[in-house]
mmCIF file of C-alpha atoms in Angstrom:
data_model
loop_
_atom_site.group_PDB
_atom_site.id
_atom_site.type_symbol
_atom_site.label_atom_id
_atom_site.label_comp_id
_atom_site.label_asym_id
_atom_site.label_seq_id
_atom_site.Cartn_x
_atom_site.Cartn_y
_atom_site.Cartn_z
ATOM 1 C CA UNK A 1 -32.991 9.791 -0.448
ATOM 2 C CA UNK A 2 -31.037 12.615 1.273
ATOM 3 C CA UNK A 3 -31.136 13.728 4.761
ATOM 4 C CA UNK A 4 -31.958 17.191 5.300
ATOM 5 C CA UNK A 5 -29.619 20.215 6.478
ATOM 6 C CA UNK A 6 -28.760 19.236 10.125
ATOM 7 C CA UNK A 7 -26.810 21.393 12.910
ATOM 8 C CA UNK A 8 -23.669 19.857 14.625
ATOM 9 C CA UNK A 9 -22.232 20.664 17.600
ATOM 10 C CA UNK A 10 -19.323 18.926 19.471
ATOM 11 C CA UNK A 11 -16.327 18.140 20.173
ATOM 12 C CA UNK A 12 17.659 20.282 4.779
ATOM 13 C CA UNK A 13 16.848 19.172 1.337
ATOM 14 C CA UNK A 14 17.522 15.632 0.414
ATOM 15 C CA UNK A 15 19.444 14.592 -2.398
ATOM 16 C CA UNK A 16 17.815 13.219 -5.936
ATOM 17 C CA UNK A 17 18.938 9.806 -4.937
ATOM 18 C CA UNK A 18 16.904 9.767 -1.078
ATOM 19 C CA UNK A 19 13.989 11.430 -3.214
ATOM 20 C CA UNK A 20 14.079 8.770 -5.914
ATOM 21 C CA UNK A 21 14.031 6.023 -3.022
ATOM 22 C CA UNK A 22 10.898 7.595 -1.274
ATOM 23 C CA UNK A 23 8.465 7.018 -4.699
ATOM 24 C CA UNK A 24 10.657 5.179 -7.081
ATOM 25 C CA UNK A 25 13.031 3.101 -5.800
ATOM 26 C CA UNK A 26 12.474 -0.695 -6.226
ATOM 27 C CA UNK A 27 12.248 -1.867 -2.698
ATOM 28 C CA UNK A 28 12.002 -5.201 -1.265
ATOM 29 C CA UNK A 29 9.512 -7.212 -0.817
ATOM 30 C CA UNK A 30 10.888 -8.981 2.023
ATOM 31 C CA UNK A 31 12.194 -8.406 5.625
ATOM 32 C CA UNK A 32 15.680 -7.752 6.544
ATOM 33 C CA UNK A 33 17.383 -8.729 9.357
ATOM 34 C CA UNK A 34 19.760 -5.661 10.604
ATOM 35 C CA UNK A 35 22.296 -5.785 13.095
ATOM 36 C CA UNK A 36 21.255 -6.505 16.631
ATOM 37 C CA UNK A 37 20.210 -3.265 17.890
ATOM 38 C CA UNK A 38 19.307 -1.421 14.224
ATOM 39 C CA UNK A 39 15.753 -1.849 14.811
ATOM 40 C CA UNK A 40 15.927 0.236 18.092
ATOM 41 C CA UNK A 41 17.706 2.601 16.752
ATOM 42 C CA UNK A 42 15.493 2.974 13.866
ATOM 43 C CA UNK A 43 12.430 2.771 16.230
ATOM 44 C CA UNK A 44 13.631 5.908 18.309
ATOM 45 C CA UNK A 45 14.522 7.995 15.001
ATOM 46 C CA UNK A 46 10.771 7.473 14.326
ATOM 47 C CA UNK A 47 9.399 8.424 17.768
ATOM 48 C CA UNK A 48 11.877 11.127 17.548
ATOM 49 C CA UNK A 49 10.696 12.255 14.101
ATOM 50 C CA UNK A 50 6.837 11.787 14.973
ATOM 51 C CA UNK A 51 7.246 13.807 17.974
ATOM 52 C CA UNK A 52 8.683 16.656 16.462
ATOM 53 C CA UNK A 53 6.342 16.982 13.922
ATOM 54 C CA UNK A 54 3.151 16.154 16.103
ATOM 55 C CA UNK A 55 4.597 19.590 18.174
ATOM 56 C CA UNK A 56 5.013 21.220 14.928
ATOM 57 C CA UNK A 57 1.350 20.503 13.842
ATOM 58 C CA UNK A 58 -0.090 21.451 17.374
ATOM 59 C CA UNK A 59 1.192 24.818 17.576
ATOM 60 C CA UNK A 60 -0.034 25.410 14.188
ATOM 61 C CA UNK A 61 -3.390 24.233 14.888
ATOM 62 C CA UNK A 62 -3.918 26.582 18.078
ATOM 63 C CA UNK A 63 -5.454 29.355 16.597
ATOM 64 C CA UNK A 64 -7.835 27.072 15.247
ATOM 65 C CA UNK A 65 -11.360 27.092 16.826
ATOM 66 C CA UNK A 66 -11.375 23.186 17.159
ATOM 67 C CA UNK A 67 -7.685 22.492 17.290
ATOM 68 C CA UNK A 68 -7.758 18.946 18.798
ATOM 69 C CA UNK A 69 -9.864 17.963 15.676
ATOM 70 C CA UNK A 70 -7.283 19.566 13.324
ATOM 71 C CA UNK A 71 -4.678 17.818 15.021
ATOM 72 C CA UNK A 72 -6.464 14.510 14.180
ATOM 73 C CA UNK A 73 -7.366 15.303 11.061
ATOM 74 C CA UNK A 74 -3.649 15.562 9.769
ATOM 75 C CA UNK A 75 -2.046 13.558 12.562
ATOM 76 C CA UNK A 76 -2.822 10.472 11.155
ATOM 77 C CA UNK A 77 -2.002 11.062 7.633
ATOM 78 C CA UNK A 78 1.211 12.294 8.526
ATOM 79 C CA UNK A 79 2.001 9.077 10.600
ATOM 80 C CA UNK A 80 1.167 6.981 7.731
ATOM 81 C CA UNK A 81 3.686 8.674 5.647
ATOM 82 C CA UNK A 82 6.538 8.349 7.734
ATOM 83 C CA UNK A 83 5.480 4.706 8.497
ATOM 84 C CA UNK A 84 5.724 4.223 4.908
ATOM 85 C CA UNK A 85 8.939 6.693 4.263
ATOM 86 C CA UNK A 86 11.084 4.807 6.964
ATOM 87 C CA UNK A 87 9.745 1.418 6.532
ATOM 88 C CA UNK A 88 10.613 1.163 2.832
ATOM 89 C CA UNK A 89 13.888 3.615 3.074
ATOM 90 C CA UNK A 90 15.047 2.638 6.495
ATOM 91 C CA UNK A 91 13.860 -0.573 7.502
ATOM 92 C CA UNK A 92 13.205 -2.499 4.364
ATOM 93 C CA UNK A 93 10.827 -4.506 5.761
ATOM 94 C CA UNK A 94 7.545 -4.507 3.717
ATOM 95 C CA UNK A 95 4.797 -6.824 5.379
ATOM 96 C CA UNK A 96 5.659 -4.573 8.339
ATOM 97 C CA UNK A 97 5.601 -1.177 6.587
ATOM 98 C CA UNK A 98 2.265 -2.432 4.693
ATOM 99 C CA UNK A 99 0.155 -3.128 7.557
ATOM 100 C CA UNK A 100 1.264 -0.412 9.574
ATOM 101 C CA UNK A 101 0.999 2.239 6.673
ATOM 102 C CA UNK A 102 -2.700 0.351 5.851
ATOM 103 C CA UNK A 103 -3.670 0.737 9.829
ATOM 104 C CA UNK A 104 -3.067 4.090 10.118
ATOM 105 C CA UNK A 105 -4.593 5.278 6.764
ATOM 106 C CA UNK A 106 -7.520 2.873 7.842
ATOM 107 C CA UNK A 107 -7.746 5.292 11.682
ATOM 108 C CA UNK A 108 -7.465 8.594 9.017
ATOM 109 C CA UNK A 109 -10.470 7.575 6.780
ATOM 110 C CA UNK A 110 -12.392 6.723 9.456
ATOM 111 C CA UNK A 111 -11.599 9.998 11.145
ATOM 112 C CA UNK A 112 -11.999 12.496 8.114
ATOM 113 C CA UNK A 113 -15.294 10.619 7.469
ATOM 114 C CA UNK A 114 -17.138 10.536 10.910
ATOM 115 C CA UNK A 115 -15.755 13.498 13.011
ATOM 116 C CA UNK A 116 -13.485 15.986 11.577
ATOM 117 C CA UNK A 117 -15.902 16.735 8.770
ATOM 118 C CA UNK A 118 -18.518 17.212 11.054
ATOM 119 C CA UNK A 119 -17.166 19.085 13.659
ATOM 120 C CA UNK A 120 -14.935 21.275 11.063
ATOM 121 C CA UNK A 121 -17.200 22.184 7.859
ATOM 122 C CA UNK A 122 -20.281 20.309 9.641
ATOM 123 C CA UNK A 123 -21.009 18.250 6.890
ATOM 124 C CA UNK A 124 -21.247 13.841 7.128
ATOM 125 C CA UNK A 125 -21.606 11.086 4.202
ATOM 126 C CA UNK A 126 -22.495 7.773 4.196
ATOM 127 C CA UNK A 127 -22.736 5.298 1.487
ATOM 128 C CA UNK A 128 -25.378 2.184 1.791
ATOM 129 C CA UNK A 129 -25.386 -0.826 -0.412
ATOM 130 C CA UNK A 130 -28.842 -2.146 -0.624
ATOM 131 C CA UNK A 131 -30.338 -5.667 -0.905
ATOM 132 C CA UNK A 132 -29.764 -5.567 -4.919
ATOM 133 C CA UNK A 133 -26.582 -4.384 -4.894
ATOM 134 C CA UNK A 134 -27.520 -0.429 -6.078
ATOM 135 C CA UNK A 135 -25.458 2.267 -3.362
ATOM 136 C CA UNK A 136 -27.402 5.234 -2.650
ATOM 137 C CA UNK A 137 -25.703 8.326 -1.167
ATOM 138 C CA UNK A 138 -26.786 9.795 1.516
ATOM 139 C CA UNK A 139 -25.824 13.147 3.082
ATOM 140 C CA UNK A 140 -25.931 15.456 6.151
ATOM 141 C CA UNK A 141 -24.857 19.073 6.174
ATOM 142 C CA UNK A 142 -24.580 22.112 8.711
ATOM 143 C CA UNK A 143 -28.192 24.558 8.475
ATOM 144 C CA UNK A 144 -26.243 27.905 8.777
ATOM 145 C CA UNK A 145 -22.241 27.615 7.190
ATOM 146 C CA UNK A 146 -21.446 31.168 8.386
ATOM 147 C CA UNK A 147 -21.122 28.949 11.396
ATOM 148 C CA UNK A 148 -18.154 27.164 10.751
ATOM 149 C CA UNK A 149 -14.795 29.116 11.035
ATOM 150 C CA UNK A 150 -12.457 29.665 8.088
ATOM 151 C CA UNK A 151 -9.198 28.523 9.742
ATOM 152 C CA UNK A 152 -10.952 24.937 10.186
ATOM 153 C CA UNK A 153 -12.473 24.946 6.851
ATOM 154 C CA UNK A 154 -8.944 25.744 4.896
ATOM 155 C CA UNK A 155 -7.486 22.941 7.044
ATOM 156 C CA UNK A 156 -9.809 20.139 6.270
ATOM 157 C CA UNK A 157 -10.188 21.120 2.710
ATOM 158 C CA UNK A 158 -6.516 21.760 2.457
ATOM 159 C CA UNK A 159 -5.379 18.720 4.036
ATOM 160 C CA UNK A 160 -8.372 16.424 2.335
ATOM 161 C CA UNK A 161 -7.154 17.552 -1.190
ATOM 162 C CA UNK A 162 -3.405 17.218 -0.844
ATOM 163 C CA UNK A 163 -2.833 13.963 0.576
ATOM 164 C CA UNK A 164 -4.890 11.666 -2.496
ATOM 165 C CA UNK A 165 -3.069 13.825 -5.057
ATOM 166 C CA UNK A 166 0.292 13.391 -3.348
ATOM 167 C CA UNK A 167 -0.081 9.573 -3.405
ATOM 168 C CA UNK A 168 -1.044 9.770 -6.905
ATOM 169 C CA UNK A 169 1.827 11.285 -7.962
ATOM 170 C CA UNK A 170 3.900 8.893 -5.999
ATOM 171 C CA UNK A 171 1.527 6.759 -7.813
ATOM 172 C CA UNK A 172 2.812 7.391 -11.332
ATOM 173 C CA UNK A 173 6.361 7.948 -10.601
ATOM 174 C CA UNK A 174 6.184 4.486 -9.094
ATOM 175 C CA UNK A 175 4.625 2.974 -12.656
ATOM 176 C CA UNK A 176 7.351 4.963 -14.638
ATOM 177 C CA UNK A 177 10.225 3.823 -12.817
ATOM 178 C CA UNK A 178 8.720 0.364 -12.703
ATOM 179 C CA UNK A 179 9.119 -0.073 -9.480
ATOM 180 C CA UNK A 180 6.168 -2.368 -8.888
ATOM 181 C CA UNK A 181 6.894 -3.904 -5.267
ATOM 182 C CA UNK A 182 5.048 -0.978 -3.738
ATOM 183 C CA UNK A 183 2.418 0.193 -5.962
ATOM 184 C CA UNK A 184 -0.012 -2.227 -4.100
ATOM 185 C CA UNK A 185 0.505 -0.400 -0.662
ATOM 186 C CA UNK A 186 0.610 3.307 -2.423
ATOM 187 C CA UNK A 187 -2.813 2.332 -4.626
ATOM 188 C CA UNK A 188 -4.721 1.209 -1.585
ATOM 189 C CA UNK A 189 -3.499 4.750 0.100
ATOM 190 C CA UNK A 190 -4.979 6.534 -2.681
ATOM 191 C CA UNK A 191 -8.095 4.718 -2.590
ATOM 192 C CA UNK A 192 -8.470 5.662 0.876
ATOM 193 C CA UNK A 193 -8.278 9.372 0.691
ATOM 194 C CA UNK A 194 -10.022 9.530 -2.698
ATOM 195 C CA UNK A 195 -13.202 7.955 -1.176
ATOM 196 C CA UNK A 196 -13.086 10.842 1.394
ATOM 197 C CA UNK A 197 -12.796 13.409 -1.441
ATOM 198 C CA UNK A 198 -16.026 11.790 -3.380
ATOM 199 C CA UNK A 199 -17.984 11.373 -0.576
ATOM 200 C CA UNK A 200 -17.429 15.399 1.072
ATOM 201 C CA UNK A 201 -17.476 16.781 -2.849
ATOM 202 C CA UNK A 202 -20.665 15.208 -3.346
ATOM 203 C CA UNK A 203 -21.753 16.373 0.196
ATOM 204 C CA UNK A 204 -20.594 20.108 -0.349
ATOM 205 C CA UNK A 205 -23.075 19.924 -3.632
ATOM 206 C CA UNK A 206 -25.641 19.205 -1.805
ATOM 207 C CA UNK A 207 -25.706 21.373 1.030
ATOM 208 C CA UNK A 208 -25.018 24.418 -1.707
ATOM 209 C CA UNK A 209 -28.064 23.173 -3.502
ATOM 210 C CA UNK A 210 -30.377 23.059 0.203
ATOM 211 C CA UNK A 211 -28.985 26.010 0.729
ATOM 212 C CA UNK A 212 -29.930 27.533 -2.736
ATOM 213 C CA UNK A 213 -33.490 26.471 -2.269
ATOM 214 C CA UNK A 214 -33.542 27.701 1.677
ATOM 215 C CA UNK A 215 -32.674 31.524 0.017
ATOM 216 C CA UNK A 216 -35.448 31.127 -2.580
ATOM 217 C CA UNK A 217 -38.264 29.792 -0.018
ATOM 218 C CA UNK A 218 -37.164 32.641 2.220
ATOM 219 C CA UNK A 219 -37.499 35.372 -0.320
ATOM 220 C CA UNK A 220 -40.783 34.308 -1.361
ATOM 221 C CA UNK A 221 -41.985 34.291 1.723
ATOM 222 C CA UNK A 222 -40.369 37.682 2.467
ATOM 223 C CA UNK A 223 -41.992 39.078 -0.564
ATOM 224 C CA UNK A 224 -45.778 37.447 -0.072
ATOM 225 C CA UNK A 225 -45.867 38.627 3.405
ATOM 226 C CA UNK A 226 -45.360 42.206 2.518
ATOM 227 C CA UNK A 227 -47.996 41.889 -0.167
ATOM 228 C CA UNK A 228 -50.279 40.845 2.901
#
């Protein structure tokens, strides 16, 4: 069963070694206690670091015509990754960095898949698992996509591509360099954003098919009512 086409409206360079601790190095899969003070410190290089790039990302996103759900779109997956680039270089501390990585990733999924992809590219999945354990699809898209302005389609596309194939590289590197401590944490992050990339892939083939079958219905009628 699919839903029919529906209109929306609304709202310098590191060295080998730092690179080969942000996807391959072993880790720990304990806490570590720092000296009094170090986690402060480390706390205000992350607000520090977060701010800087949340002003970065805003400025880009003005020219956008929905900006503040750019903004969100990437915010969130760019929190995650330093959440999981200081906790496991910096801090060392992995329940910590895995919940908060997991938390935010959880806030970006839910994001991508309920409002920026409507509001950007006007398109919405939803998967239901029924009494007998079969999952239908089910998908809504946008009637008219002339509607829906480039800078926020390149965005969401751009941004929902790159970050599963990112983790999946950090992904293999990890298995190579059998560094196993973290794969956990980086397959779960993967899971998450390749869900989104299913679900909006599938969507986009539908609404190109409705849309396929809205040009033929209209020519047809175009061409009976000028034989009448």
């Amino acid at each position: 069963k699919e839903v029919g086409p529906t209109s929306f409206a609304g709202v310098g360079a590191a060295t080998s070694s730092e690179n080969s601790n942000l996807v391959g190095g072993s880790g720990s899969a304990g806490g570590s206690s720092g000296a009094p003070g170090a986690g402060a410190a480390v706390a205000s290089v992350a607000a520090g670091a977060a701010s800087a790039g949340a002003s970065a990302i805003a400025d880009f996103f003005k020219t956008a015509k929905s900006p503040k759900v750019c903004f969100f779109h990437v915010f969130f997956k760019l929190a995650a990754f330093l959440a999981y680039f200081i906790g496991r270089n910096i801090m060392g501390n992995y329940v910590l960095t895995f919940i908060l990585t997991i938390v935010l990733c959880a806030f970006d999924f839910w994001t991508v898949k309920n409002i920026s992809g409507r509001l950007l590219v006007g398109m919405r999945w939803w998967n239901d698992i029924k009494e007998d354990g079969s999952s239908q699809w089910y998908f809504e898209s946008i009637a008219d996509e002339s509607t829906v302005d480039p800078k926020d389609k390149s965005i969401f596309w751009g941004a929902l591509y790159t970050w599963p194939v990112m983790w999946l590289v950090f992904l293999i590197i990890n298995v190579l360099s059998f560094s196993w401590d973290w794969l956990l944490l980086i397959l779960m992050i993967f899971i998450f954003g390749a869900t989104n990339v299913v679900g909006y892939w599938k969507c986009s083939k539908d609404q190109k098919k409705q849309m396929g079958e809205w040009a033929k219905s209209q020519a047809v009628r175009a061409v009976v009512s000028n034989w009448f």
